[in-house]
PDB file of N, CA and C in Angstrom:
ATOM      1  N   UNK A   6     -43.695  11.380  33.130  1.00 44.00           N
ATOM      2  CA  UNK A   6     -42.839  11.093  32.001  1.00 44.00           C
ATOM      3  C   UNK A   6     -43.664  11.003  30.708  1.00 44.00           C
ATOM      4  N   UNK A   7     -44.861  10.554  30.704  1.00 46.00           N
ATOM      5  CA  UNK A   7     -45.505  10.229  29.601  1.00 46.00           C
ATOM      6  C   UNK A   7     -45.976  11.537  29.219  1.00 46.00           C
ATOM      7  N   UNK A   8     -46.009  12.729  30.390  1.00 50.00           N
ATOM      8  CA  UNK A   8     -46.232  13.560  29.488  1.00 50.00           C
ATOM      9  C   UNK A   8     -45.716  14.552  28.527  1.00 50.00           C
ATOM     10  N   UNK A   9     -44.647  13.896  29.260  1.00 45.00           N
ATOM     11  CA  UNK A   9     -43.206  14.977  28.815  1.00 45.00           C
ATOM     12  C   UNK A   9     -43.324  14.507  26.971  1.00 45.00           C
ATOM     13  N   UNK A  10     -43.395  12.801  26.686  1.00 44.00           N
ATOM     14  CA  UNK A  10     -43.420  12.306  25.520  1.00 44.00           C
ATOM     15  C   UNK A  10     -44.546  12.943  25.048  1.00 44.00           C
ATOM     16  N   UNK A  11     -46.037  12.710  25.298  1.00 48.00           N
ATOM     17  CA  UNK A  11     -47.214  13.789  24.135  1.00 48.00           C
ATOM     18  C   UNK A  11     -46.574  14.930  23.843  1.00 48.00           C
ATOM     19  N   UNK A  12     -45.902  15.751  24.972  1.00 46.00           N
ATOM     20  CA  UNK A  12     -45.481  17.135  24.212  1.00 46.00           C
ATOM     21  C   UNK A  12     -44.960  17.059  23.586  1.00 46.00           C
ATOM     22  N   UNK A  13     -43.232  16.431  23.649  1.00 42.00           N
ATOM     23  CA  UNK A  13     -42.661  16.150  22.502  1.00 42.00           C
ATOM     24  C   UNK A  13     -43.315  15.789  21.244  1.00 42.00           C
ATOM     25  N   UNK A  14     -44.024  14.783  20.897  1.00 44.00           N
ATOM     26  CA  UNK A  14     -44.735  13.771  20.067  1.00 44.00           C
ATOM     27  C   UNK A  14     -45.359  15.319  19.251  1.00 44.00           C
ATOM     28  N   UNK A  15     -46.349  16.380  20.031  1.00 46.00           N
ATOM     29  CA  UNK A  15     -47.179  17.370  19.195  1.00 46.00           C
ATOM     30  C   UNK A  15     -46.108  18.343  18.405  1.00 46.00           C
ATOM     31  N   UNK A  16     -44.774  18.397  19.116  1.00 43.00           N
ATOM     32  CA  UNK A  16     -43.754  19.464  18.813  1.00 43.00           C
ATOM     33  C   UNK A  16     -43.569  18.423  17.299  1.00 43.00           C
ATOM     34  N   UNK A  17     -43.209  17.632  17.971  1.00 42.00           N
ATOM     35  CA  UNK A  17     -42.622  16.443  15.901  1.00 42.00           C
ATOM     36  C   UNK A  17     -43.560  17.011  15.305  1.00 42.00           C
ATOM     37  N   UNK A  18     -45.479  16.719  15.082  1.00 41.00           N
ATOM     38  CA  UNK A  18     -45.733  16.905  14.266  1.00 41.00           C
ATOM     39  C   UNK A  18     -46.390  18.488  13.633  1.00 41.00           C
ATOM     40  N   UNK A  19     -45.764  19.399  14.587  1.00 46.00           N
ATOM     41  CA  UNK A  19     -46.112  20.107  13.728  1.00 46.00           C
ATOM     42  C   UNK A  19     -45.071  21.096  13.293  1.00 46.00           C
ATOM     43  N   UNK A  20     -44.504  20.700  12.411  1.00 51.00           N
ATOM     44  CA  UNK A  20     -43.284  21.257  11.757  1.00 51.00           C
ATOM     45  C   UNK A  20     -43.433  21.377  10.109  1.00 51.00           C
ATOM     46  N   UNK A  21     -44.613  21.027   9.591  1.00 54.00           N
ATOM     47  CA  UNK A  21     -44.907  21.918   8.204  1.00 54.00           C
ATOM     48  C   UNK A  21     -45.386  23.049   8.092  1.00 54.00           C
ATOM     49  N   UNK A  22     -45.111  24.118   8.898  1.00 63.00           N
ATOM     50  CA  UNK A  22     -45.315  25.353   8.656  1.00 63.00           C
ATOM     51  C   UNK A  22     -44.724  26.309   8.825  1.00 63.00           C
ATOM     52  N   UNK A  23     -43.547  26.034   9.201  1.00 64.00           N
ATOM     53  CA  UNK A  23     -41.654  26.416   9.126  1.00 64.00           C
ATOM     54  C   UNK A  23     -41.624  26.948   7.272  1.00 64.00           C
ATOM     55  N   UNK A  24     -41.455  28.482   7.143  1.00 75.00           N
ATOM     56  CA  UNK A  24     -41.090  28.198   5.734  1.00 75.00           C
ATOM     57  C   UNK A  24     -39.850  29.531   5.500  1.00 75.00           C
ATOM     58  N   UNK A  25     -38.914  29.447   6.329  1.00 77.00           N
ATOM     59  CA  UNK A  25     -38.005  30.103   6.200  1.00 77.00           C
ATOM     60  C   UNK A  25     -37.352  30.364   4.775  1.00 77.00           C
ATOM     61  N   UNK A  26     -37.182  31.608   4.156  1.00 80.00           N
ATOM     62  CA  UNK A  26     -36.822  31.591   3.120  1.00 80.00           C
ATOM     63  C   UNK A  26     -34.920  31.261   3.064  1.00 80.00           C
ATOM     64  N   UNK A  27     -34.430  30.261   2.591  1.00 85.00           N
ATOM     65  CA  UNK A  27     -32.975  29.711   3.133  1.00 85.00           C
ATOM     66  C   UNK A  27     -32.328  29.725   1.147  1.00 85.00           C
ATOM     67  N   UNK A  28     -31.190  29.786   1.437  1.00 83.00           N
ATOM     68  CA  UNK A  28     -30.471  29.107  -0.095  1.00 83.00           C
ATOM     69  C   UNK A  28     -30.446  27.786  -0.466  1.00 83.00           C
ATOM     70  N   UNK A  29     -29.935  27.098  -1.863  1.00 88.00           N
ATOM     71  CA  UNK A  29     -30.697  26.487  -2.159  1.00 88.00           C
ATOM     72  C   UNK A  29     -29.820  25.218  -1.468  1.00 88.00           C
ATOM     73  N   UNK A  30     -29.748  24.230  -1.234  1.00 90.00           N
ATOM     74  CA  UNK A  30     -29.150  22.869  -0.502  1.00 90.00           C
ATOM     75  C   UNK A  30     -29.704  23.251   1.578  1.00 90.00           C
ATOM     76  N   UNK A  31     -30.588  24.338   1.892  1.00 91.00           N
ATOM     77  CA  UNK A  31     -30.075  24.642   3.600  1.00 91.00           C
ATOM     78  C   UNK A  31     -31.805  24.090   3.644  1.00 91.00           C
ATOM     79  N   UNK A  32     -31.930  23.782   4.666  1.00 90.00           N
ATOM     80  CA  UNK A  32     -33.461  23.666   5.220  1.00 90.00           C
ATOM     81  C   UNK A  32     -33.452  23.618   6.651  1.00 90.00           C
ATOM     82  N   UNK A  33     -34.201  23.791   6.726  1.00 88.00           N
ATOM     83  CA  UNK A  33     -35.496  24.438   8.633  1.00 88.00           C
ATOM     84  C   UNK A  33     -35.670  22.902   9.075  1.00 88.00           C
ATOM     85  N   UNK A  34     -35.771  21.924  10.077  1.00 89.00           N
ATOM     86  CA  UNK A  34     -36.531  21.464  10.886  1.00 89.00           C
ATOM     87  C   UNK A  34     -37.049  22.167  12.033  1.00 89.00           C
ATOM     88  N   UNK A  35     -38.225  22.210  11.812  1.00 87.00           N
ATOM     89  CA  UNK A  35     -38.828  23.070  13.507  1.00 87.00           C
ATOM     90  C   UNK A  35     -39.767  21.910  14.191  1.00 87.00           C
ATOM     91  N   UNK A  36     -39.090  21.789  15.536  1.00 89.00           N
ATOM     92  CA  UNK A  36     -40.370  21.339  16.192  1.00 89.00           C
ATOM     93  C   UNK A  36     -40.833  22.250  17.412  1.00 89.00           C
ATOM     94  N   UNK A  37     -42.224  22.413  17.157  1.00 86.00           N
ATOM     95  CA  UNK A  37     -42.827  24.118  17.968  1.00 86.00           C
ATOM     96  C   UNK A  37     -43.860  23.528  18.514  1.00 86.00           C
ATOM     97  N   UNK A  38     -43.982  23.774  19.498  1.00 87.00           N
ATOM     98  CA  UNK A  38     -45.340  23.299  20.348  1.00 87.00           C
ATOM     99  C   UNK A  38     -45.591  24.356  21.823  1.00 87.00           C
ATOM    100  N   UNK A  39     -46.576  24.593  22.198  1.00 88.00           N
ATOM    101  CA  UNK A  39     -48.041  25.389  23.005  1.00 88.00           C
ATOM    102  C   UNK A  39     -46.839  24.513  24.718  1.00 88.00           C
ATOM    103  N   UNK A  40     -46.459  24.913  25.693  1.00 86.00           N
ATOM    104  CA  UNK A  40     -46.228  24.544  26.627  1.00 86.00           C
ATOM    105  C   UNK A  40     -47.656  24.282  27.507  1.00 86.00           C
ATOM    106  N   UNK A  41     -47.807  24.383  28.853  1.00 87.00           N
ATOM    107  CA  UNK A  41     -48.716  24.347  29.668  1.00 87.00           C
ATOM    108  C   UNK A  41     -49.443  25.554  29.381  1.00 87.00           C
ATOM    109  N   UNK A  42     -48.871  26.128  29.654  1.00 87.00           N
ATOM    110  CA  UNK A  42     -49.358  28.267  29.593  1.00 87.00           C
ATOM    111  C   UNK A  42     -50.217  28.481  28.327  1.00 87.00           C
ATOM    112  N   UNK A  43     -49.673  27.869  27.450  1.00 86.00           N
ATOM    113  CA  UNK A  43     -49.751  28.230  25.870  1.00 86.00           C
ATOM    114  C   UNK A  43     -48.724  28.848  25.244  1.00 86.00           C
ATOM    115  N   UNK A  44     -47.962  28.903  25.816  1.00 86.00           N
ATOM    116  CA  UNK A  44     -46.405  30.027  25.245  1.00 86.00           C
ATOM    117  C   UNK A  44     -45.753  28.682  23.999  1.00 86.00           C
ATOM    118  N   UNK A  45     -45.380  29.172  23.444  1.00 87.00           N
ATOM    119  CA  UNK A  45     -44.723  28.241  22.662  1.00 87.00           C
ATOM    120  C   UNK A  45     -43.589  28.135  22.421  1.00 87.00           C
ATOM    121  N   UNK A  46     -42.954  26.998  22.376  1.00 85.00           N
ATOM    122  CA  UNK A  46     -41.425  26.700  22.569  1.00 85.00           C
ATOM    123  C   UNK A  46     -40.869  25.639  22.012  1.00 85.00           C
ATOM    124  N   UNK A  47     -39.314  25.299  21.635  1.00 87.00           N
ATOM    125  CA  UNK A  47     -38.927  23.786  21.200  1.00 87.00           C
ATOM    126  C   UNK A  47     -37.869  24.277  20.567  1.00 87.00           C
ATOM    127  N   UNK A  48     -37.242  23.180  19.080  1.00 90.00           N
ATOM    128  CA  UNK A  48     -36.082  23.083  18.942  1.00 90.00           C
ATOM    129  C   UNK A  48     -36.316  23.806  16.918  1.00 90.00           C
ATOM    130  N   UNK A  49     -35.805  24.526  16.653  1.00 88.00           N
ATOM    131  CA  UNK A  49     -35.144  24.986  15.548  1.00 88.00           C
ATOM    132  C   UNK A  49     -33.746  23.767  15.026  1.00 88.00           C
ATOM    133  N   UNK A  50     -33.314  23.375  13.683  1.00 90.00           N
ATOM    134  CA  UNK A  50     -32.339  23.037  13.753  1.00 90.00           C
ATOM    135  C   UNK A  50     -31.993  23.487  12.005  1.00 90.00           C
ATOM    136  N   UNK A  51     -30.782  24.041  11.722  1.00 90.00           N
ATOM    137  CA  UNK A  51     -30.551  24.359  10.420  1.00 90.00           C
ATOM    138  C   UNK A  51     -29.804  23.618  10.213  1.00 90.00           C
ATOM    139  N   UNK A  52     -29.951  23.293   8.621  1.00 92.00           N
ATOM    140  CA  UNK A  52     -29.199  22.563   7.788  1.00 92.00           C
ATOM    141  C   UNK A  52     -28.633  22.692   6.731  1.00 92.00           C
ATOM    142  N   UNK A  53     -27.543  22.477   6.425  1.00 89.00           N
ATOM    143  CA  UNK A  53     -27.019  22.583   5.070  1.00 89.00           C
ATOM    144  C   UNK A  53     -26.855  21.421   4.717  1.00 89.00           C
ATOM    145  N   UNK A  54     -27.098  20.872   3.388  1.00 91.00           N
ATOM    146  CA  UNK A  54     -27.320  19.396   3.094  1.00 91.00           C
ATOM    147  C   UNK A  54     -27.054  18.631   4.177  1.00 91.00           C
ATOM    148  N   UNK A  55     -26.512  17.535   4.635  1.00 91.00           N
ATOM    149  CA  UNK A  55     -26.481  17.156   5.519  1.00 91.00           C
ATOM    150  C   UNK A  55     -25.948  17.098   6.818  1.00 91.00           C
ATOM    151  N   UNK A  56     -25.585  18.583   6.570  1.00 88.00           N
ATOM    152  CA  UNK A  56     -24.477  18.956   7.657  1.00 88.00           C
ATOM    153  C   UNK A  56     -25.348  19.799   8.737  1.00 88.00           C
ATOM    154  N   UNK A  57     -25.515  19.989   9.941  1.00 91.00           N
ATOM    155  CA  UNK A  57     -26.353  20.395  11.269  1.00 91.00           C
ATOM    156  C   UNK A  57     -25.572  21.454  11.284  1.00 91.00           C
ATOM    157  N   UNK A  58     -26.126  22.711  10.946  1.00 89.00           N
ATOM    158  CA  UNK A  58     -25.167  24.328  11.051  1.00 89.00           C
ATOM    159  C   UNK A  58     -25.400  24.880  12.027  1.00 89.00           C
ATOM    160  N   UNK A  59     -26.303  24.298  13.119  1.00 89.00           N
ATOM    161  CA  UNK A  59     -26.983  25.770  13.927  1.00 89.00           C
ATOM    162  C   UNK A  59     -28.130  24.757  14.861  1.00 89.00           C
ATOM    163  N   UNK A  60     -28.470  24.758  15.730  1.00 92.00           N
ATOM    164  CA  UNK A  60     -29.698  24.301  16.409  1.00 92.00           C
ATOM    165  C   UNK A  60     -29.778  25.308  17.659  1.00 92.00           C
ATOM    166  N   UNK A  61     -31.139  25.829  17.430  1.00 87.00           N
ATOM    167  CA  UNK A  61     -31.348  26.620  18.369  1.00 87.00           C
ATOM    168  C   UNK A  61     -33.249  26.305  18.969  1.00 87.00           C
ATOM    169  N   UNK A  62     -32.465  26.798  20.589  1.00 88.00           N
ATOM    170  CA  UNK A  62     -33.830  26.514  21.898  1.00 88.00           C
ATOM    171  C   UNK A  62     -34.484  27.614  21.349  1.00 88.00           C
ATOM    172  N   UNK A  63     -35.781  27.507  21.669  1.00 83.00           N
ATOM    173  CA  UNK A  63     -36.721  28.179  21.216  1.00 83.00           C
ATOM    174  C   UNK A  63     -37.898  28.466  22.450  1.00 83.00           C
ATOM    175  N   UNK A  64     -37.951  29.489  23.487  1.00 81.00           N
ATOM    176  CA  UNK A  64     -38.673  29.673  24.563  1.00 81.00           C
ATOM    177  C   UNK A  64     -39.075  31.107  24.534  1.00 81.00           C
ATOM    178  N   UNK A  65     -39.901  31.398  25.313  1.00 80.00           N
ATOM    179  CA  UNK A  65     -41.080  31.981  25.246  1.00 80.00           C
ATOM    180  C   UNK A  65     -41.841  32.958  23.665  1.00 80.00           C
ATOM    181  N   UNK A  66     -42.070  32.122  22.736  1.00 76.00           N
ATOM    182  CA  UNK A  66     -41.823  32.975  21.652  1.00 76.00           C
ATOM    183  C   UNK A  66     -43.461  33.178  21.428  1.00 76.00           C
ATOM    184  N   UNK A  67     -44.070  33.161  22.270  1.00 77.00           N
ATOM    185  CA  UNK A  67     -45.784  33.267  22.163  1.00 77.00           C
ATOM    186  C   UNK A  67     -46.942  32.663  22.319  1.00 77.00           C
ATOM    187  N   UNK A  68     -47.877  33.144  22.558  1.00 85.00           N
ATOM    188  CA  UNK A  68     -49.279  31.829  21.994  1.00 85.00           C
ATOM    189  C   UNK A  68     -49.993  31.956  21.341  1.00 85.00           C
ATOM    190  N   UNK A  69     -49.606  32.621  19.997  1.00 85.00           N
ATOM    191  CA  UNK A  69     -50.206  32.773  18.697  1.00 85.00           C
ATOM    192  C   UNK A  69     -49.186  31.939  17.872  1.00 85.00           C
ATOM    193  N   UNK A  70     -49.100  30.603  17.133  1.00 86.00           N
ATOM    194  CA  UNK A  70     -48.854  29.650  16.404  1.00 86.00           C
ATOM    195  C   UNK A  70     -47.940  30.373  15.121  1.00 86.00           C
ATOM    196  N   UNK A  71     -48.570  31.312  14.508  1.00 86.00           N
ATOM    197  CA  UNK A  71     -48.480  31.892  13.392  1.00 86.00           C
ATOM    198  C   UNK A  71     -47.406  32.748  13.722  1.00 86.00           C
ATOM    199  N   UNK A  72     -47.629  33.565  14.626  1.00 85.00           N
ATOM    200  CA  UNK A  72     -46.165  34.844  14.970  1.00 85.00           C
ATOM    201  C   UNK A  72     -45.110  33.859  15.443  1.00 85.00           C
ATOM    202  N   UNK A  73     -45.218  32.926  16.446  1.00 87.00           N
ATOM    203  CA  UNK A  73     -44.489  32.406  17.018  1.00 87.00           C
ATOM    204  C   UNK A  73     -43.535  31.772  15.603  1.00 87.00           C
ATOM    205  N   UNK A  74     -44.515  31.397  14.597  1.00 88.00           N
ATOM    206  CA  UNK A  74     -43.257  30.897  13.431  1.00 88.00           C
ATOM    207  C   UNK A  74     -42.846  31.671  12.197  1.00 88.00           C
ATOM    208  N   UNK A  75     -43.297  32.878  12.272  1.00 87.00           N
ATOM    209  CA  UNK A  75     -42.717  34.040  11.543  1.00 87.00           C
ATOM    210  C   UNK A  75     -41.405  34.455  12.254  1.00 87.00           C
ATOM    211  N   UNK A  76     -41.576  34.461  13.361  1.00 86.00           N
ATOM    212  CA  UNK A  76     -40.411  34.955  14.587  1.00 86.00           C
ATOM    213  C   UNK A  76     -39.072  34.161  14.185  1.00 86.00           C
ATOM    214  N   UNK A  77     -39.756  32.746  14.590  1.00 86.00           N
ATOM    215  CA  UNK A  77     -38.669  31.762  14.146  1.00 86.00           C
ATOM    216  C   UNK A  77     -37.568  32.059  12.594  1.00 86.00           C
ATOM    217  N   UNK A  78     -38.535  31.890  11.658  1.00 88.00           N
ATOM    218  CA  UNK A  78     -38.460  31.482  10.174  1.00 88.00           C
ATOM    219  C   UNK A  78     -37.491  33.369  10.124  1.00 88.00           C
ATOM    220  N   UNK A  79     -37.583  34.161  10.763  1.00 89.00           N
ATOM    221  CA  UNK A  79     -36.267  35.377  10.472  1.00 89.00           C
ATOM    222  C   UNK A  79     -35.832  34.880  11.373  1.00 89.00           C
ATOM    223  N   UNK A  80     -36.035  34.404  12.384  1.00 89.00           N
ATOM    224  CA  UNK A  80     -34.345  34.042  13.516  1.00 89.00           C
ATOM    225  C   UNK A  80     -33.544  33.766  12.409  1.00 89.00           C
ATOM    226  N   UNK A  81     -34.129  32.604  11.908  1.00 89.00           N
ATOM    227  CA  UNK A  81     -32.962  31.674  10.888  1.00 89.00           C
ATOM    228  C   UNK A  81     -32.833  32.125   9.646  1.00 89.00           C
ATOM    229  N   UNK A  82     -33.675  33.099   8.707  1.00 91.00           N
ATOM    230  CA  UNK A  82     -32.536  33.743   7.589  1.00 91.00           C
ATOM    231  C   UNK A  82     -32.218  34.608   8.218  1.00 91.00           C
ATOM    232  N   UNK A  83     -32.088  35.201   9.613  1.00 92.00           N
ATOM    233  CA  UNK A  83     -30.745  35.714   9.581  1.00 92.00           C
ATOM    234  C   UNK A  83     -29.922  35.302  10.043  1.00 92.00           C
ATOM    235  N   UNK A  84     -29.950  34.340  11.077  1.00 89.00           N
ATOM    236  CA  UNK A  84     -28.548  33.483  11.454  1.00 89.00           C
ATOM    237  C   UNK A  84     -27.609  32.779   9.885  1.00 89.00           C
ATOM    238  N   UNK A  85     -28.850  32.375   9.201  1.00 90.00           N
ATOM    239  CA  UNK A  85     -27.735  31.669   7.648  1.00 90.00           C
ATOM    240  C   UNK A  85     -27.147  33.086   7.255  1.00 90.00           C
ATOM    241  N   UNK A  86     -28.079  33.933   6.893  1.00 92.00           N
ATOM    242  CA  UNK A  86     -27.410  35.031   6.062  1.00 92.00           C
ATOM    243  C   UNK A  86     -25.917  35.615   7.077  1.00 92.00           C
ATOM    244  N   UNK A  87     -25.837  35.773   8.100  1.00 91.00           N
ATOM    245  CA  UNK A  87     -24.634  35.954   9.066  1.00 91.00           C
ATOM    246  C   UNK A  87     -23.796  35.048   8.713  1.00 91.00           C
ATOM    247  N   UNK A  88     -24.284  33.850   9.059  1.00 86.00           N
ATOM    248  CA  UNK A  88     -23.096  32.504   9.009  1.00 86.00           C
ATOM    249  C   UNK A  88     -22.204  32.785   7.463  1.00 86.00           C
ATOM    250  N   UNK A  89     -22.995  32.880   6.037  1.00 88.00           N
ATOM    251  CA  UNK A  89     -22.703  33.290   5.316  1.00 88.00           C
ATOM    252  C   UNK A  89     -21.657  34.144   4.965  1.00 88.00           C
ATOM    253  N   UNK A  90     -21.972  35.239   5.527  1.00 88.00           N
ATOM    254  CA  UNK A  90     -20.872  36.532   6.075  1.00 88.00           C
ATOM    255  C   UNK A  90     -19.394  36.334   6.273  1.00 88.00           C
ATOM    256  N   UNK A  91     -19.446  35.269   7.251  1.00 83.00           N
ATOM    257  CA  UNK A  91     -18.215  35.297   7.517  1.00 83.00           C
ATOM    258  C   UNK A  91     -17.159  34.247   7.023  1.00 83.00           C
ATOM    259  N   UNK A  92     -16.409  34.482   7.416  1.00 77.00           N
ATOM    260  CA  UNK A  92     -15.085  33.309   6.507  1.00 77.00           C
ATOM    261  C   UNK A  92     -15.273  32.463   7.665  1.00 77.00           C
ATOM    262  N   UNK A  93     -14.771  30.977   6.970  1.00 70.00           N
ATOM    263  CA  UNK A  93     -14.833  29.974   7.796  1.00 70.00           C
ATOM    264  C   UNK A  93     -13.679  29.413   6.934  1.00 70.00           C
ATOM    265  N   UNK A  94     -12.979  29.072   8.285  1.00 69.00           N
ATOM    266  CA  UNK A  94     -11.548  27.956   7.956  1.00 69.00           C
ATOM    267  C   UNK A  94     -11.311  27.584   8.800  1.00 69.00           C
ATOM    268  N   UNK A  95     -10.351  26.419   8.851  1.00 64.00           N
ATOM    269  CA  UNK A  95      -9.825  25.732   9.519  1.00 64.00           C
ATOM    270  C   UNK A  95     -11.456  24.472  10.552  1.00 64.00           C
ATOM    271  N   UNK A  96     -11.472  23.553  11.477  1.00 64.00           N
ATOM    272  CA  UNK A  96     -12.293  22.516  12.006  1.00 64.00           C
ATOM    273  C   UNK A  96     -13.258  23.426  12.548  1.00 64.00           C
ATOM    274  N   UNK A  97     -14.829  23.694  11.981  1.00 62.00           N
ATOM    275  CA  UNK A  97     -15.722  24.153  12.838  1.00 62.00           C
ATOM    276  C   UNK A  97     -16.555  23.299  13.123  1.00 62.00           C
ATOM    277  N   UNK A  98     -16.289  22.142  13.546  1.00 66.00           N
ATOM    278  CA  UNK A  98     -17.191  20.984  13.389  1.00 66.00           C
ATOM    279  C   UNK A  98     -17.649  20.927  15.252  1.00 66.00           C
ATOM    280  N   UNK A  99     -19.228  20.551  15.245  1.00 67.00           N
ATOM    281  CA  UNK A  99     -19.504  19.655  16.454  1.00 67.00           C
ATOM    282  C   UNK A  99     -17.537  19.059  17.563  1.00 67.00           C
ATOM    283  N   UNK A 100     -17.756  19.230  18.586  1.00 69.00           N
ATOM    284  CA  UNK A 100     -16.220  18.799  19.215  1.00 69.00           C
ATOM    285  C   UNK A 100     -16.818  18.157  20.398  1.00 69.00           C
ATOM    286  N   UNK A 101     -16.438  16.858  21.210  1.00 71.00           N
ATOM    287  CA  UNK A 101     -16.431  16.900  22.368  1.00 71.00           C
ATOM    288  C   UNK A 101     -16.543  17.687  23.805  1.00 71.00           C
ATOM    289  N   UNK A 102     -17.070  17.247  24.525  1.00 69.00           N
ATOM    290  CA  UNK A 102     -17.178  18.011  25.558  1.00 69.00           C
ATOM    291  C   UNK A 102     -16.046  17.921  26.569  1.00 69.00           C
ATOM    292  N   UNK A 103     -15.534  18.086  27.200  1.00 67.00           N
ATOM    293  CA  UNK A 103     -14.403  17.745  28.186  1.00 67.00           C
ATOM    294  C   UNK A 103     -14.972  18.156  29.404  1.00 67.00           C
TER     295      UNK A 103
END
C-alpha cells in the first residue's frame, strides 16, 4: 500500500510541465509519473474555470518524460478544441451512477 502512495505522491509532483496550449479561463492538471517498467502513466484532468470538463486515464504513453507530455498536452487541445465544436444544451453535468 505504501507503495502505491510514493507513486501517487511523484505523479502530484510533477505536474509543472503540462503546458497545453488551452483558451483563456481552461487549464491542464496533469499528474504523470514512470510506472515500474518506466512507461508512464496517470490522470489528465481539464478545466474550465471551475468546472471539471474532461478527466482522462493516461497509460502506456512512454518512457521518455518529455514525449510522454507533448502527447498529453495535444490529447487535450484537441479534446477542448472538439468540445468547443459542438453545441451543448440542455444537463451535461457529472450524474450518478445507478
Amino acid at each position: 500500500m505504501q507503495e502505491n502512495q510514493d507513486h501517487y505522491d511523484k505523479q502530484q509532483a510533477q505536474q509543472d510541465d503540462a503546458c497545453a496550449v488551452l483558451p483563456t479561463g481552461w487549464r491542464l492538471d496533469l499528474k504523470l509519473g514512470p510506472d515500474a517498467a518506466g512507461e508512464f502513466g496517470g490522470v489528465a484532468e481539464v478545466w474550465e474555470g471551475s468546472e471539471m470538463r474532461c478527466r482522462l486515464v493516461l497509460t502506456l504513453c512512454g518512457q521518455d518524460r518529455a514525449a510522454a507530455v507533448a502527447r498529453v498536452n495535444k490529447r487535450v487541445e484537441d479534446w477542448v478544441s472538439e468540445w468547443l465544436a459542438r453545441p451543448h444544451s440542455g444537463d451535461t453535468d457529472f450524474t450518478q451512477l445507478e
